[in-house]
Amino acid sequence: MILIIDDDSAVRSSLSFMLKRAGYVAQTVPGPREAMDVVRAEAPSLILMDMNFTLSTTGEEGLTLLKQVKVFRPDVPVILMTAWGSIQLAVQGMQAGAFDFITKPWNNAALLQRIETALELTAAPKDAQEEQSETLNRSHIIGKSQGLMEVLNTVARIARTNASVLITGESGTGKELIAEAIHINSQRVKQPFVKVNLGGISQSLFESEMFGHKKGAFTDATTDRVGRFELANKGTIFLDEIGDLDPSCQVKLLRVLQDQTFEVLGDSRPRKTDIRVVSATNADLRKMVSERTFREDLFYRINLITVKLPSLRERREDIPLLVRHFADRQAEVNGLPRTEFSADALNFLSRLPYPGNIRELKNLVERTILVSGKSTLDATDFDAQYLRHDDPVKASDSSSLAGMTLDEIERQTILQALDRHKGNLSQVAMTLGISRAALYRRLEKFNITVSDK
């Protein structure tokens, strides 16, 4: 049974009709007192709750009711309903334990999708989750460490739902691979998987890139352009580096994710989109929210489920497996014979600090194979390449990392690369394994100028 709590009889009737047509059993009540009578008597499968009752618009009644419901039924998911202008109330509700929120007027398809997601995520039995993880299509995700297996178990549990997912972790930990795993194990696997690097899209091009434009919409619009949300319709959109999104673009993105509708530039007719949203960032979004550089309502919209990837330093037992995988791929791509590794080579590789994580390990293995030309590699082969190449952190410097924060290590790494390349940003970006745009953002983040070496 789904419980609807709203003082507007028209809203109650509309929601009840929609839910019954979708095959759910619905019960409606007009206010907090009647709602608590129901909640005390039985546990609904889900609650749709308005934030305002009587003539009040402060949301206090809704927040109080939510807290009371959570005392009696802590495991029942609650989806809040509020007006777009009062969306901050929904954010307060999420902080108080609500599962999700929608704005009025709502999109029926989007609301039903969120209801389905809430029911799936809160009702999946544990044995079913374990069975799913055993049949998970891991694609190119290599490893068996506890940290990685916990991530894959989460992926197995949530992949077949439509829940929005936020993937966090350091650069080079494989966030895009996890996003792809979520897609290929979902019910949308035969539909598009569209990747968008938000860090590489300027504020002026955001709407054109994401929503598309009609010919003549602006000076350089010589042809129609299909936006990323339209390309991803029925499938999954992967929003990488979402922490780099400009604040003015954040509210535009929130509206699309909230209503699943958008407008093409030059065409005022709203278009619907049915998408699964997976986002990724190496930034601390909670800190950004507290600093008011990232919208709190957008934060709650994208992270219904959060997946935190461990760094390579936290899963060192996977390094030999990754080395073998990268070597076999290199042999296959370049038509080379299989490369073997001595025990001391694997021990050496397992001890390195890897500020660049899996991406750094991959580059080191492939470079050493190509440069050495040997059928069996030992520690000296990797040591030579690691120390000779412009890697961010030398093995001899590893002891100096003690006590340093990750940001301090990253800043020092960039300064070292700038010094070695005499300020040539293209070479610095190539050395660090990132794009020039990503390098510019880090220079700004750490207040580094090219002359600051």
Coordinates of C-alpha atoms in Angstrom, one line a residue:
M1 CA 0.0 0.0 0.0
I2 CA 1.2 3.5 -0.9
L3 CA 0.0 6.2 1.5
I4 CA -0.7 9.7 0.0
I5 CA -0.7 12.6 2.5
D6 CA -1.9 15.9 1.0
D7 CA -4.5 18.5 2.2
D8 CA -5.6 19.2 -1.5
S9 CA -8.3 16.8 -2.5
A10 CA -7.6 17.2 -6.2
V11 CA -4.0 16.2 -5.6
R12 CA -5.0 13.2 -3.6
S13 CA -7.5 12.1 -6.3
S14 CA -5.0 12.6 -9.1
L15 CA -2.2 10.7 -7.4
S16 CA -4.6 7.9 -6.3
F17 CA -5.9 7.5 -9.9
M18 CA -2.3 7.5 -11.3
L19 CA -1.1 4.8 -8.8
K20 CA -4.1 2.6 -9.3
R21 CA -3.7 2.6 -13.1
A22 CA -0.1 1.6 -12.5
G23 CA -1.2 -1.4 -10.4
Y24 CA -0.5 -0.1 -6.9
V25 CA -2.9 0.0 -3.9
A26 CA -3.2 3.6 -2.7
Q27 CA -4.7 5.1 0.4
T28 CA -5.2 8.9 0.9
V29 CA -5.3 11.1 4.0
P30 CA -5.6 14.9 4.3
G31 CA -3.2 15.7 7.1
P32 CA -0.7 14.7 9.8
R33 CA -3.2 13.4 12.3
E34 CA -4.9 11.0 9.9
A35 CA -1.5 10.0 8.5
M36 CA -0.1 9.0 11.9
D37 CA -3.2 6.9 12.6
V38 CA -2.5 4.9 9.4
V39 CA 1.3 4.7 10.1
R40 CA 0.7 3.4 13.7
A41 CA -1.7 0.7 12.5
E42 CA 0.3 -0.6 9.5
A43 CA 3.5 -0.1 7.5
P44 CA 2.9 1.4 4.1
S45 CA 5.3 0.3 1.3
L46 CA 5.9 3.9 0.5
I47 CA 4.7 7.4 1.5
L48 CA 4.0 10.4 -0.8
M49 CA 4.0 13.4 1.5
D50 CA 3.2 17.0 0.9
M51 CA 5.4 19.5 2.8
N52 CA 2.7 22.1 3.6
F53 CA -0.7 21.7 5.2
T54 CA -3.5 24.2 6.0
L55 CA -2.4 27.7 5.1
S56 CA 1.2 27.3 6.2
T57 CA 4.0 27.5 3.6
T58 CA 6.9 27.2 6.0
G59 CA 7.1 23.4 5.7
E60 CA 7.4 22.9 9.5
E61 CA 4.4 20.7 9.6
G62 CA 5.8 18.5 6.9
L63 CA 9.2 18.2 8.5
T64 CA 7.6 17.4 11.9
L65 CA 5.4 14.7 10.3
L66 CA 8.4 13.2 8.5
K67 CA 10.3 12.9 11.7
Q68 CA 7.3 11.3 13.5
V69 CA 6.9 8.8 10.6
K70 CA 10.6 7.9 10.8
V71 CA 10.2 7.1 14.5
F72 CA 7.5 4.6 13.9
R73 CA 8.5 3.4 10.4
P74 CA 12.2 4.0 9.9
D75 CA 12.5 1.7 6.9
V76 CA 9.5 3.0 4.9
P77 CA 10.7 5.3 2.0
V78 CA 9.2 8.8 2.0
I79 CA 9.0 10.9 -1.2
L80 CA 8.3 14.5 -0.5
M81 CA 6.2 16.8 -2.7
T82 CA 6.9 20.6 -2.8
A83 CA 6.7 23.5 -5.2
W84 CA 9.7 24.4 -7.2
G85 CA 10.1 27.7 -5.3
S86 CA 10.1 25.9 -2.0
I87 CA 12.7 23.3 -3.0
Q88 CA 14.9 24.1 0.0
L89 CA 12.2 22.5 2.1
A90 CA 12.7 19.3 0.3
V91 CA 16.5 19.5 0.9
Q92 CA 15.7 19.9 4.7
G93 CA 13.5 16.8 4.3
M94 CA 16.3 14.8 2.7
Q95 CA 18.5 15.7 5.6
A96 CA 15.8 14.5 8.0
G97 CA 15.7 11.1 6.3
A98 CA 13.4 11.4 3.2
F99 CA 14.2 9.0 0.3
D100 CA 13.5 11.5 -2.6
F101 CA 11.6 14.6 -3.5
I102 CA 9.5 15.8 -6.4
T103 CA 8.2 19.3 -7.3
K104 CA 4.7 20.2 -8.2
P105 CA 3.3 20.0 -10.9
W106 CA 4.9 16.6 -11.3
N107 CA 5.7 14.5 -14.3
N108 CA 3.7 11.2 -14.0
A109 CA 6.3 9.1 -15.7
A110 CA 9.1 10.5 -13.7
L111 CA 7.2 10.1 -10.4
L112 CA 6.3 6.5 -11.2
Q113 CA 9.9 5.8 -12.0
R114 CA 11.0 7.2 -8.7
I115 CA 8.4 5.2 -6.8
E116 CA 9.5 2.0 -8.6
T117 CA 13.1 2.8 -7.7
A118 CA 12.3 3.4 -4.0
L119 CA 10.4 0.2 -3.7
E120 CA 13.1 -1.8 -5.5
L121 CA 15.9 -0.5 -3.4
T122 CA 14.1 -0.9 0.0
A123 CA 12.6 -4.3 -0.7
A124 CA 15.4 -6.3 -2.3
P125 CA 16.1 -9.4 -0.1
K126 CA 19.7 -10.0 0.9
D127 CA 20.0 -13.4 -0.8
A128 CA 18.8 -11.9 -4.1
Q129 CA 21.5 -9.2 -3.8
E130 CA 24.2 -11.9 -3.3
E131 CA 22.9 -13.8 -6.3
Q132 CA 23.0 -10.7 -8.4
S133 CA 26.6 -10.0 -7.5
E134 CA 27.6 -13.5 -8.6
T135 CA 26.2 -12.9 -12.1
L136 CA 27.3 -9.3 -12.5
N137 CA 28.9 -8.5 -15.8
R138 CA 32.2 -6.9 -14.7
S139 CA 33.4 -6.0 -18.2
H140 CA 37.0 -4.8 -17.8
I141 CA 36.9 -4.3 -14.0
I142 CA 39.9 -6.3 -12.7
G143 CA 40.5 -7.2 -9.0
K144 CA 39.2 -9.2 -6.0
S145 CA 40.1 -7.0 -3.1
Q146 CA 37.6 -6.4 -0.4
G147 CA 37.2 -2.7 -1.2
L148 CA 36.5 -3.4 -4.9
M149 CA 34.1 -6.3 -4.1
E150 CA 32.1 -4.0 -1.8
V151 CA 31.8 -1.6 -4.7
L152 CA 30.7 -4.4 -7.1
N153 CA 28.2 -5.7 -4.6
T154 CA 26.6 -2.2 -4.5
V155 CA 26.6 -2.1 -8.3
A156 CA 24.9 -5.5 -8.5
R157 CA 22.2 -4.3 -6.0
I158 CA 21.3 -1.0 -7.7
A159 CA 22.1 -1.6 -11.4
R160 CA 18.6 -2.8 -12.4
T161 CA 16.9 0.1 -10.7
N162 CA 16.6 3.6 -12.1
A163 CA 18.3 5.2 -9.0
S164 CA 20.6 8.1 -9.7
V165 CA 24.2 7.2 -8.7
L166 CA 27.1 9.4 -7.7
I167 CA 30.6 7.8 -8.1
T168 CA 33.3 9.3 -6.1
G169 CA 37.0 8.7 -5.9
E170 CA 40.5 10.0 -6.8
S171 CA 41.5 10.6 -10.5
G172 CA 42.4 7.3 -12.2
T173 CA 40.5 5.0 -10.0
G174 CA 38.1 3.8 -12.7
K175 CA 34.9 5.8 -12.2
E176 CA 33.9 5.5 -15.9
L177 CA 34.3 1.7 -15.8
I178 CA 31.9 1.6 -12.8
A179 CA 29.4 3.8 -14.6
E180 CA 29.6 1.5 -17.7
A181 CA 29.1 -1.5 -15.4
I182 CA 26.0 0.0 -13.9
H183 CA 24.6 0.6 -17.5
I184 CA 25.5 -2.9 -18.9
N185 CA 23.9 -4.6 -15.9
S186 CA 20.7 -2.4 -16.1
Q187 CA 17.5 -2.9 -18.0
R188 CA 18.7 -0.1 -20.3
V189 CA 21.7 -2.1 -21.6
K190 CA 20.4 -2.1 -25.2
Q191 CA 19.9 1.7 -25.1
P192 CA 22.5 4.5 -25.4
F193 CA 25.3 5.1 -22.9
V194 CA 26.2 8.8 -23.4
K195 CA 29.3 10.2 -21.6
V196 CA 29.6 13.9 -20.9
N197 CA 32.8 15.5 -19.4
L198 CA 31.2 18.5 -17.7
G199 CA 34.6 19.9 -16.9
G200 CA 35.3 20.3 -20.6
I201 CA 32.1 22.3 -21.4
S202 CA 32.2 26.0 -21.0
Q203 CA 29.2 27.9 -19.5
S204 CA 28.3 29.5 -22.8
L205 CA 28.1 26.2 -24.6
F206 CA 26.4 24.2 -21.8
E207 CA 22.8 24.5 -23.1
S208 CA 23.7 23.8 -26.7
E209 CA 25.8 20.8 -25.8
M210 CA 23.4 19.3 -23.3
F211 CA 20.0 20.3 -24.8
G212 CA 20.8 20.9 -28.4
H213 CA 19.9 23.9 -30.6
K214 CA 17.9 24.7 -33.7
K215 CA 19.5 26.3 -36.8
G216 CA 19.6 30.1 -36.3
A217 CA 19.2 29.9 -32.5
F218 CA 22.4 32.0 -32.2
T219 CA 25.0 33.5 -34.5
D220 CA 27.1 30.3 -35.1
A221 CA 24.1 27.9 -35.1
T222 CA 24.3 27.0 -38.9
T223 CA 22.7 23.6 -38.4
D224 CA 20.5 21.8 -36.0
R225 CA 22.3 20.1 -33.1
V226 CA 21.0 17.1 -31.1
G227 CA 21.9 17.6 -27.4
R228 CA 23.3 14.9 -25.1
F229 CA 20.0 14.4 -23.2
E230 CA 18.2 13.6 -26.4
L231 CA 21.0 11.3 -27.5
A232 CA 20.7 9.4 -24.1
N233 CA 16.9 9.1 -24.2
K234 CA 15.8 5.6 -22.9
G235 CA 19.4 5.0 -21.8
T236 CA 22.0 6.2 -19.3
I237 CA 23.8 9.6 -19.3
F238 CA 27.2 9.7 -17.5
L239 CA 28.0 13.1 -16.1
D240 CA 31.7 13.0 -15.4
E241 CA 33.5 15.7 -13.3
I242 CA 30.1 17.1 -12.1
G243 CA 31.9 19.0 -9.4
D244 CA 33.4 21.3 -12.0
L245 CA 30.0 22.5 -13.2
D246 CA 29.4 26.2 -13.1
P247 CA 26.7 27.3 -10.6
S248 CA 24.6 28.9 -13.3
C249 CA 24.6 25.6 -15.2
Q250 CA 23.8 23.6 -12.0
V251 CA 20.2 25.0 -11.8
K252 CA 19.6 24.2 -15.5
L253 CA 20.8 20.6 -14.9
L254 CA 18.6 20.3 -11.8
R255 CA 15.5 21.2 -13.7
V256 CA 16.1 18.5 -16.3
L257 CA 16.9 15.9 -13.7
Q258 CA 13.8 16.9 -11.6
D259 CA 11.2 17.1 -14.4
Q260 CA 12.9 14.9 -17.1
T261 CA 12.0 17.6 -19.6
F262 CA 14.2 20.1 -21.5
E263 CA 13.9 22.8 -24.2
V264 CA 16.1 22.9 -27.3
L265 CA 17.6 26.3 -27.8
G266 CA 15.5 28.1 -30.4
D267 CA 12.5 25.8 -29.8
S268 CA 10.3 26.6 -26.8
R269 CA 8.4 23.3 -27.0
P270 CA 9.4 21.1 -24.0
R271 CA 10.7 17.7 -24.8
K272 CA 10.6 14.7 -22.5
T273 CA 13.5 12.5 -21.8
D274 CA 13.7 9.1 -20.0
I275 CA 17.2 8.7 -18.7
R276 CA 19.2 7.1 -15.9
V277 CA 21.7 9.5 -14.4
V278 CA 25.1 8.4 -13.2
S279 CA 27.5 11.1 -12.1
A280 CA 31.2 11.1 -11.1
T281 CA 33.6 13.5 -9.3
N282 CA 36.9 13.5 -7.5
A283 CA 35.8 16.6 -5.6
D284 CA 34.3 16.7 -2.1
L285 CA 30.8 17.7 -3.0
R286 CA 29.6 17.9 0.6
K287 CA 32.4 20.4 1.3
M288 CA 31.4 22.3 -1.8
V289 CA 27.8 22.4 -0.6
S290 CA 28.9 23.8 2.7
E291 CA 31.0 26.4 0.8
R292 CA 28.0 27.2 -1.4
T293 CA 29.8 26.3 -4.6
F294 CA 27.6 23.3 -5.3
R295 CA 23.8 23.4 -5.0
E296 CA 22.5 21.2 -2.2
D297 CA 19.3 20.4 -4.0
L298 CA 21.3 19.1 -7.0
F299 CA 23.6 17.2 -4.7
Y300 CA 20.6 15.3 -3.3
R301 CA 19.1 14.7 -6.7
I302 CA 22.3 13.0 -8.1
N303 CA 23.3 10.9 -5.1
L304 CA 20.4 8.7 -4.3
I305 CA 23.1 6.1 -4.2
T306 CA 26.8 6.9 -3.6
V307 CA 29.6 4.6 -4.7
K308 CA 33.1 5.4 -3.4
L309 CA 35.9 3.8 -5.2
P310 CA 39.0 2.9 -3.3
S311 CA 42.4 4.3 -4.4
L312 CA 45.0 1.8 -5.8
R313 CA 46.9 2.3 -2.5
E314 CA 43.9 0.8 -0.7
R315 CA 43.7 -2.3 -2.9
R316 CA 47.4 -3.2 -3.5
E317 CA 46.5 -7.0 -3.6
D318 CA 44.9 -6.2 -7.0
I319 CA 48.1 -4.8 -8.5
P320 CA 49.4 -8.1 -9.9
L321 CA 46.1 -8.9 -11.5
L322 CA 46.0 -5.4 -13.1
V323 CA 49.6 -5.8 -14.3
R324 CA 48.7 -9.1 -16.0
H325 CA 45.6 -7.6 -17.6
F326 CA 47.4 -4.5 -18.9
A327 CA 50.3 -6.6 -20.3
D328 CA 47.9 -9.0 -22.1
R329 CA 46.0 -6.1 -23.6
Q330 CA 49.2 -4.5 -24.8
A331 CA 50.3 -7.8 -26.4
E332 CA 47.0 -8.2 -28.1
V333 CA 46.8 -4.6 -29.4
N334 CA 50.4 -4.5 -30.7
G335 CA 50.8 -8.1 -31.8
L336 CA 53.5 -8.7 -29.2
P337 CA 54.5 -12.0 -27.5
R338 CA 53.2 -12.5 -23.9
T339 CA 55.3 -10.7 -21.3
E340 CA 56.2 -12.4 -18.0
F341 CA 57.0 -10.7 -14.7
S342 CA 59.4 -11.8 -12.0
A343 CA 58.4 -11.9 -8.4
D344 CA 60.6 -8.9 -7.5
A345 CA 59.0 -6.9 -10.3
L346 CA 55.5 -7.5 -8.9
N347 CA 56.7 -6.7 -5.4
F348 CA 58.3 -3.5 -6.7
L349 CA 55.1 -2.5 -8.5
S350 CA 53.0 -3.3 -5.4
R351 CA 55.0 -0.9 -3.2
L352 CA 54.8 2.3 -5.3
P353 CA 52.6 5.2 -4.1
Y354 CA 50.5 5.7 -7.3
P355 CA 49.0 9.2 -6.9
G356 CA 47.7 8.6 -10.4
N357 CA 46.1 5.3 -9.3
I358 CA 45.2 2.7 -12.0
R359 CA 45.9 5.1 -14.9
E360 CA 49.5 5.6 -13.6
L361 CA 50.0 1.8 -13.2
K362 CA 48.7 1.2 -16.7
N363 CA 51.0 3.8 -18.3
L364 CA 54.1 2.4 -16.4
V365 CA 53.4 -1.2 -17.4
E366 CA 52.8 -0.4 -21.1
R367 CA 55.8 1.9 -21.3
T368 CA 58.1 -0.6 -19.7
I369 CA 57.0 -3.4 -22.0
L370 CA 57.5 -1.3 -25.1
V371 CA 60.8 0.2 -24.1
S372 CA 62.5 -2.9 -22.7
G373 CA 61.5 -5.4 -25.4
K374 CA 62.2 -8.2 -23.0
S375 CA 60.1 -11.3 -22.6
T376 CA 60.5 -11.3 -18.8
L377 CA 60.6 -8.1 -16.8
D378 CA 62.2 -7.6 -13.4
A379 CA 62.2 -4.8 -10.8
T380 CA 65.1 -3.0 -12.4
D381 CA 63.2 -2.6 -15.7
F382 CA 60.3 -0.9 -14.0
D383 CA 62.6 1.1 -11.7
A384 CA 64.4 2.5 -14.6
Q385 CA 61.2 3.6 -16.4
Y386 CA 59.6 4.9 -13.2
L387 CA 62.6 7.1 -12.3
R388 CA 63.5 8.2 -15.8
H389 CA 60.0 9.1 -16.9
D390 CA 58.3 12.2 -15.7
D391 CA 56.0 10.4 -13.3
P392 CA 54.3 12.6 -10.7
V393 CA 56.0 11.1 -7.6
K394 CA 59.3 9.3 -7.7
A395 CA 59.8 6.1 -5.7
S396 CA 62.7 7.8 -3.9
D397 CA 60.3 10.6 -2.8
S398 CA 57.7 8.2 -1.3
S399 CA 59.0 8.6 2.3
S400 CA 58.3 12.4 2.0
L401 CA 54.6 11.8 1.5
A402 CA 54.1 10.9 5.1
G403 CA 51.8 13.3 6.8
M404 CA 50.8 15.0 3.5
T405 CA 47.1 15.3 2.6
L406 CA 46.0 14.2 -0.9
D407 CA 45.6 17.8 -2.0
E408 CA 49.1 18.6 -0.9
I409 CA 50.5 15.5 -2.8
E410 CA 48.5 16.6 -5.9
R411 CA 49.8 20.2 -5.6
Q412 CA 53.4 19.1 -5.2
T413 CA 53.0 16.7 -8.1
I414 CA 51.9 19.5 -10.4
L415 CA 54.6 21.8 -9.3
Q416 CA 57.3 19.1 -10.0
A417 CA 55.9 18.5 -13.4
L418 CA 55.8 22.3 -14.2
D419 CA 59.4 22.5 -13.1
R420 CA 60.5 19.6 -15.3
H421 CA 58.7 20.9 -18.3
K422 CA 59.6 24.6 -17.8
G423 CA 55.9 25.5 -17.7
N424 CA 54.9 23.8 -20.9
L425 CA 51.2 23.0 -20.0
S426 CA 50.7 20.5 -22.9
Q427 CA 53.6 18.4 -21.7
V428 CA 52.6 18.7 -18.0
A429 CA 49.0 17.5 -18.8
M430 CA 50.4 14.6 -20.8
T431 CA 52.8 13.6 -18.0
L432 CA 50.0 13.7 -15.4
G433 CA 47.6 11.8 -17.6
I434 CA 44.9 14.5 -17.7
S435 CA 43.5 16.9 -20.2
R436 CA 44.7 20.5 -20.5
A437 CA 41.2 21.6 -19.3
A438 CA 41.5 19.5 -16.2
L439 CA 45.1 20.8 -15.6
Y440 CA 43.8 24.4 -15.8
R441 CA 41.1 23.6 -13.2
R442 CA 43.8 22.2 -10.9
L443 CA 46.1 25.2 -11.4
E444 CA 43.2 27.4 -10.3
K445 CA 42.2 25.1 -7.4
F446 CA 45.7 25.2 -6.0
N447 CA 46.3 28.9 -6.9
I448 CA 49.3 27.9 -9.0
T449 CA 50.5 30.2 -11.8
V450 CA 52.8 29.0 -14.6
S451 CA 55.6 31.1 -13.1
D452 CA 55.0 29.4 -9.7
K453 CA 57.4 26.6 -9.9

